[in-house]
CSV table of C-alpha atoms in Angstrom, one decimal:
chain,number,residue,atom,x,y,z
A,1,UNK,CA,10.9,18.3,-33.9
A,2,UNK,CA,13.7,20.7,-35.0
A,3,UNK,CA,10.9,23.5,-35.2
A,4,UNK,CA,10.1,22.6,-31.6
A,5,UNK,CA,13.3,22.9,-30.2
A,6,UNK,CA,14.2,25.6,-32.2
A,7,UNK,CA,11.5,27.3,-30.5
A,8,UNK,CA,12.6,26.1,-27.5
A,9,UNK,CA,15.7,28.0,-27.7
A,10,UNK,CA,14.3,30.8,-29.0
A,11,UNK,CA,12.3,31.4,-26.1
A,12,UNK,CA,14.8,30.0,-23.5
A,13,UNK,CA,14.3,32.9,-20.9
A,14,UNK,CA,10.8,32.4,-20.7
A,15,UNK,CA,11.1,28.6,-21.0
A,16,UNK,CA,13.6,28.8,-18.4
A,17,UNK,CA,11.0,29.0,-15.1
A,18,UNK,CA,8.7,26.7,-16.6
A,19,UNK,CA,11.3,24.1,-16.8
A,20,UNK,CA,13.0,24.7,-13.4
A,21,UNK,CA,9.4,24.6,-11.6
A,22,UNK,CA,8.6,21.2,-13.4
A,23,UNK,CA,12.6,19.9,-12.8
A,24,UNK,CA,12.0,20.6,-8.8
A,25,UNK,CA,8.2,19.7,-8.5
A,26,UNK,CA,9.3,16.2,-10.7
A,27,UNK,CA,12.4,15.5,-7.6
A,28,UNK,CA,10.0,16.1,-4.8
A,29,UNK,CA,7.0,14.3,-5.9
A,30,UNK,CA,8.5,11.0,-7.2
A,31,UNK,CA,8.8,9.5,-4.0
A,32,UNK,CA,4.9,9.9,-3.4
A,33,UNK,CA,4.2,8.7,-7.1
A,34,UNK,CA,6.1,5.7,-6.2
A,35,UNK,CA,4.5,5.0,-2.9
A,36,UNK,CA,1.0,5.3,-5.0
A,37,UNK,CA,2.0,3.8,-7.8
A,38,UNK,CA,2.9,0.6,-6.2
A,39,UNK,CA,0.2,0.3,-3.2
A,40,UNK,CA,-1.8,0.4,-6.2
A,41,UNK,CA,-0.4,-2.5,-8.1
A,42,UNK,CA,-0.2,-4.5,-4.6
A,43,UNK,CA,-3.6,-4.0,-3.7
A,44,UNK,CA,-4.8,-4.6,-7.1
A,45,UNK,CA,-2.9,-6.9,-9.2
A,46,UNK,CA,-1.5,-8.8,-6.4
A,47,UNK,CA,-3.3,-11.7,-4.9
A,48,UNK,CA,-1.8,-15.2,-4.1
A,49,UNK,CA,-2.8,-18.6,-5.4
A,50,UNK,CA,-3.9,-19.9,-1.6
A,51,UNK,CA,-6.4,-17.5,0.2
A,52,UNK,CA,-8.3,-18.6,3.3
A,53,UNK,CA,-12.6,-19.2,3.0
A,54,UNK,CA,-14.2,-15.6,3.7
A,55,UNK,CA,-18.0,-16.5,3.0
A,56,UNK,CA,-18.4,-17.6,6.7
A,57,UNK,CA,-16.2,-16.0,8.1
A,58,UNK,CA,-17.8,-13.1,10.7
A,59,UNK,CA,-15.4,-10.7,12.8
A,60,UNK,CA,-16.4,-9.2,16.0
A,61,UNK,CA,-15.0,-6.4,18.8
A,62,UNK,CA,-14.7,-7.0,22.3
A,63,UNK,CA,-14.5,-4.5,24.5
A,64,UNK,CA,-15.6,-3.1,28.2
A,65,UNK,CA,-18.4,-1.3,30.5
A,66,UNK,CA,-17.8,0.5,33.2
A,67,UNK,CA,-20.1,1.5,36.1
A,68,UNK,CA,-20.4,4.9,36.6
A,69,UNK,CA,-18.5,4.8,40.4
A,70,UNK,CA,-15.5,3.5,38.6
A,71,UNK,CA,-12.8,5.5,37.8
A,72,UNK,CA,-11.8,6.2,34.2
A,73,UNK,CA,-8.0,5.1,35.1
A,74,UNK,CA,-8.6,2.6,36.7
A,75,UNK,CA,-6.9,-1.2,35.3
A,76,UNK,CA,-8.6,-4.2,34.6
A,77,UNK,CA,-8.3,-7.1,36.7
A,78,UNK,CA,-7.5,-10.2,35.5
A,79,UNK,CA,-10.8,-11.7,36.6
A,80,UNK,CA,-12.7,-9.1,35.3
A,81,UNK,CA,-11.0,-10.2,31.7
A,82,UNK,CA,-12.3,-13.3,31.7
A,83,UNK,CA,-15.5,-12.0,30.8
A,84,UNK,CA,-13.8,-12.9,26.9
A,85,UNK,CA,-13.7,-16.2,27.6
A,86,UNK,CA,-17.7,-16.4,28.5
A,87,UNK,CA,-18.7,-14.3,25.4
A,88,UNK,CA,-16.6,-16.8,23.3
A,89,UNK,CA,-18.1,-19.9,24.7
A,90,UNK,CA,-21.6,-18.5,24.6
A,91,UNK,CA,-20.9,-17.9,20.4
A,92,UNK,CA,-19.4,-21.6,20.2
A,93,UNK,CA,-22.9,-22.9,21.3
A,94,UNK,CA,-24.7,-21.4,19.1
A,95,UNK,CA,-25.7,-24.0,16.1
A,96,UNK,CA,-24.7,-22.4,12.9
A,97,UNK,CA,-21.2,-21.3,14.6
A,98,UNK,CA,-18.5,-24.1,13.7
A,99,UNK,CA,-15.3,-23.0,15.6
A,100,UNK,CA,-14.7,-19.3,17.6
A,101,UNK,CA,-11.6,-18.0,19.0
A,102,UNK,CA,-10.0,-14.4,20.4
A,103,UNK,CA,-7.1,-12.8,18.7
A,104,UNK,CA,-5.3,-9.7,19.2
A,105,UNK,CA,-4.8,-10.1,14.7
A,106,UNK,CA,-6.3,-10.7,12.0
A,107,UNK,CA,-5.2,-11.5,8.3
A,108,UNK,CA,-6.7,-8.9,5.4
A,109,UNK,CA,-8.4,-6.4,7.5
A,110,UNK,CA,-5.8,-3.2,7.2
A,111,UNK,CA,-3.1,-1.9,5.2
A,112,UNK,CA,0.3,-2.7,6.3
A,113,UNK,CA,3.1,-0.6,5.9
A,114,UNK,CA,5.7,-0.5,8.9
A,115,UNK,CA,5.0,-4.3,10.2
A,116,UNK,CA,8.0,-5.7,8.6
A,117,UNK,CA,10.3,-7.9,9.9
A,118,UNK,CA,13.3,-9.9,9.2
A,119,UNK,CA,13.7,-13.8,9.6
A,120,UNK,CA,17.0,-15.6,8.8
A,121,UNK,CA,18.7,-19.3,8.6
A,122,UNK,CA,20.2,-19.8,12.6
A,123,UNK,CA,23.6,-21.0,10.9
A,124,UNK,CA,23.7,-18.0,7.9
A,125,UNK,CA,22.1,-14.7,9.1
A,126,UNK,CA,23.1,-13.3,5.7
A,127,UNK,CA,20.3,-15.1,4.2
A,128,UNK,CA,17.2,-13.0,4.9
A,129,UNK,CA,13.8,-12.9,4.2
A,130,UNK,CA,11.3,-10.2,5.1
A,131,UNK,CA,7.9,-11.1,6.8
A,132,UNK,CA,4.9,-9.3,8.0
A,133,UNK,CA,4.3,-10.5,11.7
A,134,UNK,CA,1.2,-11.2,13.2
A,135,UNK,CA,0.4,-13.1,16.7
A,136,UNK,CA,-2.2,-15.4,18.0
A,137,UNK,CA,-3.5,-16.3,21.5
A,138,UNK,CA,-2.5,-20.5,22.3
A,139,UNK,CA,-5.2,-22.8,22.6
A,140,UNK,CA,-7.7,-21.2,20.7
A,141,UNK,CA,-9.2,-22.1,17.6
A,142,UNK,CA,-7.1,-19.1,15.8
A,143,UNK,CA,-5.7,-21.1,12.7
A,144,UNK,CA,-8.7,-23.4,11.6
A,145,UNK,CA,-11.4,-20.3,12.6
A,146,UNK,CA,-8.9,-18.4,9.9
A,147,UNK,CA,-9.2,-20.7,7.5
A,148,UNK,CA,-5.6,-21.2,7.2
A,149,UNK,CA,-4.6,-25.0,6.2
A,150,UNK,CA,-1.4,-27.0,7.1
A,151,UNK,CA,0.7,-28.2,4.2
A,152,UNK,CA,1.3,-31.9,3.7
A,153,UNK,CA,3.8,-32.7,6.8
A,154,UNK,CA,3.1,-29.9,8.8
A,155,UNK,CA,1.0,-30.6,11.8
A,156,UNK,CA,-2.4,-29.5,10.9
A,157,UNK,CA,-4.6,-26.4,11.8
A,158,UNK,CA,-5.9,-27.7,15.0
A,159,UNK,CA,-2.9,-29.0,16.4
A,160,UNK,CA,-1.0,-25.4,15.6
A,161,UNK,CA,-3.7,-23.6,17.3
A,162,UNK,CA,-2.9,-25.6,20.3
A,163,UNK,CA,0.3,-25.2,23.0
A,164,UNK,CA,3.3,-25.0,20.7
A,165,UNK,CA,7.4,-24.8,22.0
A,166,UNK,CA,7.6,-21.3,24.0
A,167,UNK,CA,9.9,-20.5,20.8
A,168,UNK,CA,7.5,-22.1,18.4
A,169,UNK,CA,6.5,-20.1,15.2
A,170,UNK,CA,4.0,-20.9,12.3
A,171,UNK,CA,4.9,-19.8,8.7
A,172,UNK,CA,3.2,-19.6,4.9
A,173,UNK,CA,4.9,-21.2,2.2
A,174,UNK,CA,6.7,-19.1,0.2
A,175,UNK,CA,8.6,-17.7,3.7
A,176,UNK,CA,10.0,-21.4,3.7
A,177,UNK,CA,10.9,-22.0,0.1
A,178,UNK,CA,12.4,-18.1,-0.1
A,179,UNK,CA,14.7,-19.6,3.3
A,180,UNK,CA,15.4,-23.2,2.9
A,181,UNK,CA,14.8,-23.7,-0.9
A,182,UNK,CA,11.4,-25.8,0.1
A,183,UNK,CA,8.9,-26.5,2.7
A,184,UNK,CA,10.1,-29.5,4.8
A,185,UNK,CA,11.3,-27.7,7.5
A,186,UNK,CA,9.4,-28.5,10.8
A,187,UNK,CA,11.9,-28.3,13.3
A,188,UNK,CA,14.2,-26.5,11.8
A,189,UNK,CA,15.6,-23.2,13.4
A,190,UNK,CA,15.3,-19.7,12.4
A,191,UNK,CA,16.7,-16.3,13.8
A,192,UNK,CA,15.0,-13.5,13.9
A,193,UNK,CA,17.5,-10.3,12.9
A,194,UNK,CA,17.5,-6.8,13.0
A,195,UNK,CA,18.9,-5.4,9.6
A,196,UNK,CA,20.7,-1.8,10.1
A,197,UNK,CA,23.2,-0.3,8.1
A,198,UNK,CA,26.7,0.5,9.6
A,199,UNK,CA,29.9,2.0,8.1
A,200,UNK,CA,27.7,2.2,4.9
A,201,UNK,CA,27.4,-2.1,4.8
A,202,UNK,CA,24.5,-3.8,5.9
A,203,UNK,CA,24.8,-5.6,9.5
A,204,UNK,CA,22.6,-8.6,10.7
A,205,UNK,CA,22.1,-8.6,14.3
A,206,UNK,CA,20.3,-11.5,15.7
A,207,UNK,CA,17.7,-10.7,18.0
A,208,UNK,CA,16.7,-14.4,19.2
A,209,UNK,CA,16.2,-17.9,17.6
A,210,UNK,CA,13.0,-19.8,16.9
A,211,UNK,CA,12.0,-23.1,15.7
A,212,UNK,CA,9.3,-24.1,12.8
A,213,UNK,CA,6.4,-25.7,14.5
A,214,UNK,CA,4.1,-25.8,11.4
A,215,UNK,CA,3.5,-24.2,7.5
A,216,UNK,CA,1.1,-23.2,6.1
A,217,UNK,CA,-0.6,-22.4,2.8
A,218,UNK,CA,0.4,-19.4,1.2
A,219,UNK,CA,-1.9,-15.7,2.4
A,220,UNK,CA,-1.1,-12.3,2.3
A,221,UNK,CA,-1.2,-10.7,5.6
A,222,UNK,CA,-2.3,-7.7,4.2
A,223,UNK,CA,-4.4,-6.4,1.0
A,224,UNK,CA,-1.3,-3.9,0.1
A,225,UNK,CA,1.4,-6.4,0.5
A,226,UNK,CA,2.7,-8.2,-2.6
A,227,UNK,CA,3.9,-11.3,-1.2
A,228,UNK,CA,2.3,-14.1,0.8
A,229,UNK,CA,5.4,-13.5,3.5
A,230,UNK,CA,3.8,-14.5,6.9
A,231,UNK,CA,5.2,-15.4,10.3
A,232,UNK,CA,2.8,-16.4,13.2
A,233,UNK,CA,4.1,-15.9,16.8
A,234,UNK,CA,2.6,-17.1,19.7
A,235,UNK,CA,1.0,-13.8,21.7
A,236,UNK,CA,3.8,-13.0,24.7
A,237,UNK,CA,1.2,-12.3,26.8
A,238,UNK,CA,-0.8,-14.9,29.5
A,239,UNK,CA,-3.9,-14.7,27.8
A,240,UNK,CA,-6.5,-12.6,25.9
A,241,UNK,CA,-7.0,-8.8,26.4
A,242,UNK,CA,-10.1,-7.3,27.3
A,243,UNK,CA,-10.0,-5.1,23.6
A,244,UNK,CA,-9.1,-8.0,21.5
A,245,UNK,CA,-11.0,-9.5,18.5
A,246,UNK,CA,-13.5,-12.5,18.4
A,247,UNK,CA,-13.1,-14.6,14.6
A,248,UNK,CA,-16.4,-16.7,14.4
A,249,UNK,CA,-16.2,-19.4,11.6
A,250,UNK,CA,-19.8,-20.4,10.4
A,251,UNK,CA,-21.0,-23.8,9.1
A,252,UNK,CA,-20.9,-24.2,5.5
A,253,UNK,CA,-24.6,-24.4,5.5
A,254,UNK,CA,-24.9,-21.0,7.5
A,255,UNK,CA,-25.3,-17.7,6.0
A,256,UNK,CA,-22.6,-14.6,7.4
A,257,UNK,CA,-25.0,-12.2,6.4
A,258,UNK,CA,-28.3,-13.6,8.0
A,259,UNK,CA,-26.1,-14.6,11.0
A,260,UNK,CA,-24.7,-10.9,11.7
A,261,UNK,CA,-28.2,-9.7,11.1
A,262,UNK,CA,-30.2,-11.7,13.6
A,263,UNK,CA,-27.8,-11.0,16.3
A,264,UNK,CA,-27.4,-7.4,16.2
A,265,UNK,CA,-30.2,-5.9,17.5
A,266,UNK,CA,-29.4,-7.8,20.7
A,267,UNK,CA,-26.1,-8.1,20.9
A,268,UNK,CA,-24.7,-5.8,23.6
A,269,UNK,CA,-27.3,-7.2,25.7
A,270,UNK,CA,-26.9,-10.9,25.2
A,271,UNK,CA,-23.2,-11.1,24.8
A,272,UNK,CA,-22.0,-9.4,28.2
A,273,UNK,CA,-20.3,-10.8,31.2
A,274,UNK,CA,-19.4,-8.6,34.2
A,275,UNK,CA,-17.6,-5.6,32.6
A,276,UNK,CA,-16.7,-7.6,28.6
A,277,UNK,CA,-19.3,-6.7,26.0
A,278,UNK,CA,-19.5,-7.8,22.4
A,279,UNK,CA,-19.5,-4.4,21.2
A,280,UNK,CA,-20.2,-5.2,17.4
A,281,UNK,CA,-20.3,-7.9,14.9
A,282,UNK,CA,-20.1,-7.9,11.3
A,283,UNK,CA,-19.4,-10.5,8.4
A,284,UNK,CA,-15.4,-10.6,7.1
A,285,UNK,CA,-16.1,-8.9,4.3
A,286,UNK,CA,-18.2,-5.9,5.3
A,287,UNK,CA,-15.8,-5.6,7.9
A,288,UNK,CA,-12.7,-5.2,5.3
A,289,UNK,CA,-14.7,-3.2,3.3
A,290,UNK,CA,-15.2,-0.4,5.6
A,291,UNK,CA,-11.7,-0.7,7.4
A,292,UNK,CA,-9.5,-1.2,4.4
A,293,UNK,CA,-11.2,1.8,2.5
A,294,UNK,CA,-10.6,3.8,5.5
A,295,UNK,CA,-6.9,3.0,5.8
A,296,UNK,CA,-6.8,3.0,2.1
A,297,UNK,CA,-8.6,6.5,1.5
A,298,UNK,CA,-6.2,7.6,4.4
A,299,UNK,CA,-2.9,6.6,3.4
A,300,UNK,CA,-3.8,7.7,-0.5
A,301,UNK,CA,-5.2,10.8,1.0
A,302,UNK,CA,-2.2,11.8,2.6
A,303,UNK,CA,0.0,11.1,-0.5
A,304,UNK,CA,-2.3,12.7,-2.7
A,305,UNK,CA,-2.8,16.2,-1.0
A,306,UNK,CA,0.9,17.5,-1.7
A,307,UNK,CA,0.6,15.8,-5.0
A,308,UNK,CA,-2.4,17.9,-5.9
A,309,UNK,CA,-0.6,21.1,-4.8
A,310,UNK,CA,2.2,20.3,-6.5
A,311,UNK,CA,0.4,19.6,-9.4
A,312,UNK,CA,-2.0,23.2,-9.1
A,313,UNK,CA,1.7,25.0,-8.8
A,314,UNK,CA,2.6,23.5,-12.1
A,315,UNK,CA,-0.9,24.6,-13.7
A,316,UNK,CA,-0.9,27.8,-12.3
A,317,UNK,CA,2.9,28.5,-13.2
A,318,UNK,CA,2.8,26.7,-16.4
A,319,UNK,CA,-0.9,28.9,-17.1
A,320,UNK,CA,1.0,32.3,-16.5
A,321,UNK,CA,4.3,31.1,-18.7
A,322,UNK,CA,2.3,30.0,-21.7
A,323,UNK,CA,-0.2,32.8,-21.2
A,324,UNK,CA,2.7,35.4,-21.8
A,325,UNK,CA,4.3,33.7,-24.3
A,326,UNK,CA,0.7,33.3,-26.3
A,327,UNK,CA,0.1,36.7,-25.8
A,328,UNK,CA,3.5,37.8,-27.4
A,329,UNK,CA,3.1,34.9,-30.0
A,330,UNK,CA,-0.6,35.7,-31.2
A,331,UNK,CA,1.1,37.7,-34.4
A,332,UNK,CA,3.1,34.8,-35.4
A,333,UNK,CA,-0.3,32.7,-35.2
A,334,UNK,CA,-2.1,35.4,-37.2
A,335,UNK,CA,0.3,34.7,-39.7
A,336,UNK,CA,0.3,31.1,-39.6
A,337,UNK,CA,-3.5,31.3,-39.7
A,338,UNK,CA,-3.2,33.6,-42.5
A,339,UNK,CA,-1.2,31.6,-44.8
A,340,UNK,CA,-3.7,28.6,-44.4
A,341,UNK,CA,-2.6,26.1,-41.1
A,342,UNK,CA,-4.6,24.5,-39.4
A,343,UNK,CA,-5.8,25.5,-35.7
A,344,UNK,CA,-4.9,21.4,-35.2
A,345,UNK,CA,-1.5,22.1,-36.3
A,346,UNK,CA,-0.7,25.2,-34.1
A,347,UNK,CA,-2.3,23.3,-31.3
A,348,UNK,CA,0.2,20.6,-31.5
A,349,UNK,CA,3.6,22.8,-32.3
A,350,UNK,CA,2.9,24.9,-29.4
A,351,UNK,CA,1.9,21.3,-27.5
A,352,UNK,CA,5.2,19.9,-28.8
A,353,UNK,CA,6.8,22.7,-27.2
A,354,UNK,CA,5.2,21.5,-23.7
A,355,UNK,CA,6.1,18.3,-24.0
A,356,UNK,CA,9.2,18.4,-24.6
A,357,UNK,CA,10.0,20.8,-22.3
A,358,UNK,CA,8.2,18.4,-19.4
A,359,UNK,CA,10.3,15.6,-20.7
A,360,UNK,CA,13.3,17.6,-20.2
A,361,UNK,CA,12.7,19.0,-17.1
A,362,UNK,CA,11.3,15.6,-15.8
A,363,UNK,CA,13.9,13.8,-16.8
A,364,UNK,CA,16.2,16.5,-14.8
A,365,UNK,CA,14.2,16.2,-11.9
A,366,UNK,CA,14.1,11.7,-12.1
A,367,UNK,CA,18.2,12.1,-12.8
A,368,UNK,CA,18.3,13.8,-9.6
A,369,UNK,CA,16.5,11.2,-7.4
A,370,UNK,CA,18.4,8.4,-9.3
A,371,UNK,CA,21.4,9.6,-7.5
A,372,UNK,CA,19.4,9.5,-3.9
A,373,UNK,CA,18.0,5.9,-5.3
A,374,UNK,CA,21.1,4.5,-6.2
A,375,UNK,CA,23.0,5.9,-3.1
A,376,UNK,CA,20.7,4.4,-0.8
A,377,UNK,CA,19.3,1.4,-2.7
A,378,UNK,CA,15.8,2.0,-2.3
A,379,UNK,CA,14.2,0.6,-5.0
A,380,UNK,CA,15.7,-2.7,-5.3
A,381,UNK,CA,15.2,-3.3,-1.4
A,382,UNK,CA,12.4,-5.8,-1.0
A,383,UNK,CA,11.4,-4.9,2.7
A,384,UNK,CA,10.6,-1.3,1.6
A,385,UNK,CA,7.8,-3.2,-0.7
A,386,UNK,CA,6.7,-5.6,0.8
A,387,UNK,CA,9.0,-8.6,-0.3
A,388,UNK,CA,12.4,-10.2,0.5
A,389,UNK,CA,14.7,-8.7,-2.3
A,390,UNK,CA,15.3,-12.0,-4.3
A,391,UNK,CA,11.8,-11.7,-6.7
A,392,UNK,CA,11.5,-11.1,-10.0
A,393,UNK,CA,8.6,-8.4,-10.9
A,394,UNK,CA,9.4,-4.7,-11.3
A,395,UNK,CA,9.0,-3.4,-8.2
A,396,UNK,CA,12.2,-5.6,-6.6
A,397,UNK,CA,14.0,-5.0,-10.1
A,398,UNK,CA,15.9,-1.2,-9.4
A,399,UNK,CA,15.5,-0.5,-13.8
A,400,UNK,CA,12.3,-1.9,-14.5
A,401,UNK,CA,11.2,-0.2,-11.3
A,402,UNK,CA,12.7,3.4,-11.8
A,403,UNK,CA,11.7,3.9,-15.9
A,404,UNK,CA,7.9,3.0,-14.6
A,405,UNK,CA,7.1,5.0,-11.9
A,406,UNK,CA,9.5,8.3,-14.0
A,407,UNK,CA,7.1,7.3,-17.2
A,408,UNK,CA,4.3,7.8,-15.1
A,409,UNK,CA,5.8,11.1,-13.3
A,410,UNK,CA,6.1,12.0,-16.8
A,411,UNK,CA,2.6,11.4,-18.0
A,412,UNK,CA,1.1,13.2,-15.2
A,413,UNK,CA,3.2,16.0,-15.3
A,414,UNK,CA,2.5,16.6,-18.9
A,415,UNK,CA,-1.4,16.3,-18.4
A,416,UNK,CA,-0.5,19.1,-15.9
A,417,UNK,CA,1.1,21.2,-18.3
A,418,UNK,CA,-1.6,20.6,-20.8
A,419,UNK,CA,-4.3,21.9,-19.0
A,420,UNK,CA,-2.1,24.6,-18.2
A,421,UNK,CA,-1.6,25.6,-21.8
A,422,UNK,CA,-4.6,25.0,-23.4
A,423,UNK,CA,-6.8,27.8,-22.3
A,424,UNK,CA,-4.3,30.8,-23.9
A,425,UNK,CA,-3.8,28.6,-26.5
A,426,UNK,CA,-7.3,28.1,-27.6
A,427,UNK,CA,-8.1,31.7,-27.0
A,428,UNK,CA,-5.0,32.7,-29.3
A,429,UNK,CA,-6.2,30.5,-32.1
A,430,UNK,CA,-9.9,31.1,-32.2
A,431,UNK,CA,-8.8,34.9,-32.9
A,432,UNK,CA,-9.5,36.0,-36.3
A,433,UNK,CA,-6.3,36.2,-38.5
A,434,UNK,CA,-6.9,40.3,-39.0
A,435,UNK,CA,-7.2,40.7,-35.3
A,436,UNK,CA,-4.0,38.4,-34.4
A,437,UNK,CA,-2.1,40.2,-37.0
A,438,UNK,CA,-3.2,43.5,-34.9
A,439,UNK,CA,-2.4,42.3,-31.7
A,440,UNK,CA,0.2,43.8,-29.5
């Protein structure tokens, strides 16, 4: 180690770009190592005790036809609309179909990231909890065609998919323990708050009050989301839009598959009424396949293309650095060569060299964001990951949270550097001792 950072030193001039190119590129691209790092973890290692029946569950898209002498502008009437209601009628016949109903959501079927929301107790709004809100349409079948089940004193599935209070709201399990401490709390009342930060001090601002009509087991509303924090509202609006989704529960004997299959061929044709079509079924879980690798491909994407340039900036800069500095060094490995080391040993001083200098120049660029992360509190505050701020893994934790994501900045900055290096390098070493010894 003294050897390397005697080296180091000796070479600070050079060193000097190197490290301020890494330092810079290590501040800028923590935030999107971070956002990676833990939609990664969410998505993967994340997944609740409860989760609602997906085998026979089958999603489908409603949507509309127009003739040709209508114009493209031109608004729906509310008669028209209730073409929904014959398409979902005609599906509830059908003998392997168990329950139907339209919904404007869905649980599981895209990434969430700017959906959440804050619920408090009516009586201490400084007791908060965030939530991921989705809304269903009264009187359908929208919590048993889920799959979602009551808890033990909660009304049950079918009575919560029915006409609730105008303020009613449905919640998971966890949302009620995180509030109240545990989940007897039908009737209780709630307010919904809107957290902003004034005078450098949070502020609750209550937004309106609600009342528990019914919990539920614990789901995530969301593959990305680490917590099971749910809040069903009751849709605002008088009934069922012409674009929303149909959720069609299948008999236990029934197979998704078979079911989507049979109907398809057809199913424009004999699933229309007046302008409403059935535009496309598929099971549940071809259906989060395709949509949650498309949101997923798309968020990553975008995360990962200024990553990659940062990362071909490093190589590129970190190539032309250690290329110079091989090129001026190539005597003193002649020598070394020459007095019997090992091409294994050269390989790892000069590697030494590069990773200590990333470490350095890393752990400038993560010191620099720590002041940014402390000053604005992002990494212990839950709603920015999907949780309320009280749990207990890394992500809420601000320590755990910032060594884990810098250790992997680090890693992947160094595997940067590396391939930088290691193409002067080799060439350098692979000289014959005569011929490095001549070398200008």
């Amino acid at each position: 180690m003294s050897m390397i950072l005697k080296s180091l030193w000796t070479r600070k001039k050079q060193n000097g770009w190197i490290f301020g190119e890494i330092a810079i590129i290590s501040c800028l691209s923590w935030f999107i190592v971070d956002f990676l790092t833990v939609t990664f973890y969410a998505t993967h290692f994340c997944i609740p005790a409860g989760e609602f029946e997906k085998d026979h569950l089958c999603v489908g898209q409603l949507g509309i036809v127009r003739s040709e002498s209508a114009s493209e502008g031109q608004a729906i009437t509310e008669e028209e609309a209730r073409g929904v209601y014959v398409i979902r009628d005609k599906l509830a016949t059908m003998p392997e179909v168990a329950s139907v109903c339209l919904t404007p959501d869905y649980l599981g079927a895209n990434l969430r990231f700017y959906n959440w929301r804050t619920l408090a107790l009516a009586d201490d709004t400084t007791r908060t909890i965030g939530f991921s809100q989705f809304f269903y349409y009264q009187n359908e079948h929208f919590f048993e065609t889920q799959g979602l089940r009551a808890i033990e004193g909660s009304p049950d599935a079918e009575t919560l998919s029915r006409q609730i209070a105008p303020d009613g709201i449905v919640m998971t399990r966890s949302v009620a323990q995180m509030l109240f401490g545990h989940d007897h709390v039908m009737g209780k009342r709630v307010a919904m708050v809107d957290t902003r930060y004034e005078g450098g001090e949070i502020v609750h601002g209550v937004v309106g009050y609600h009342t528990i009509a019914g919990v539920v087991e614990d789901v995530k509303g969301a593959p990305n989301e680490r917590y099971p924090y749910v809040v069903f509202f009751p849709n605002p609006g008088s009934g069922a839009s012409a674009y929303c989704q149909l959720l069609v529960r299948l008999k236990p004997d029934a197979d998704a598959k078979i079911f989507v299959k049979q109907l398809t061929p057809t199913l424009i044709n004999d699933f229309r009424a007046g302008i409403c079509v059935l535009g496309s079924l598929e099971t549940y879980q071809q259906h989060y396949d395709k949509q949650v690798a498309h949101d997923y491909t798309m968020y990553t994407t975008l995360a990962t293309v200024p990553l990659v340039l940062f990362g071909i900036i490093v190589v590129l800069g970190t190539l032309g650095t250690f290329w110079l500095q091989i090129r001026k060094r190539t005597e003193d490995i002649g020598i070394m060569r020459s007095f019997g080391a090992k091409r294994r040993d050269i390989f790892l001083q000069i590697w030494g060299e590069a990773a200590v200098l990333t470490a350095l120049a890393v752990f400038t660029g993560c010191l620099v964001w720590f002041q940014v992360a402390i000053h604005w509190d992002v990494l212990s505050d839950g709603n920015a990951y999907g949780g309320s701020g009280r749990e207990t893994d890394w992500v809420s934790q601000f320590w755990p949270h910032f060594l884990i994501v810098s250790s992997i900045q680090y890693l992947l900055l160094l595997a940067i550097v590396t391939i930088g290096m290691v193409v002067p390098t080799f060439l350098a070493m692979y000289k014959r001792p005569v011929e490095a010894l001549q070398h200008e």
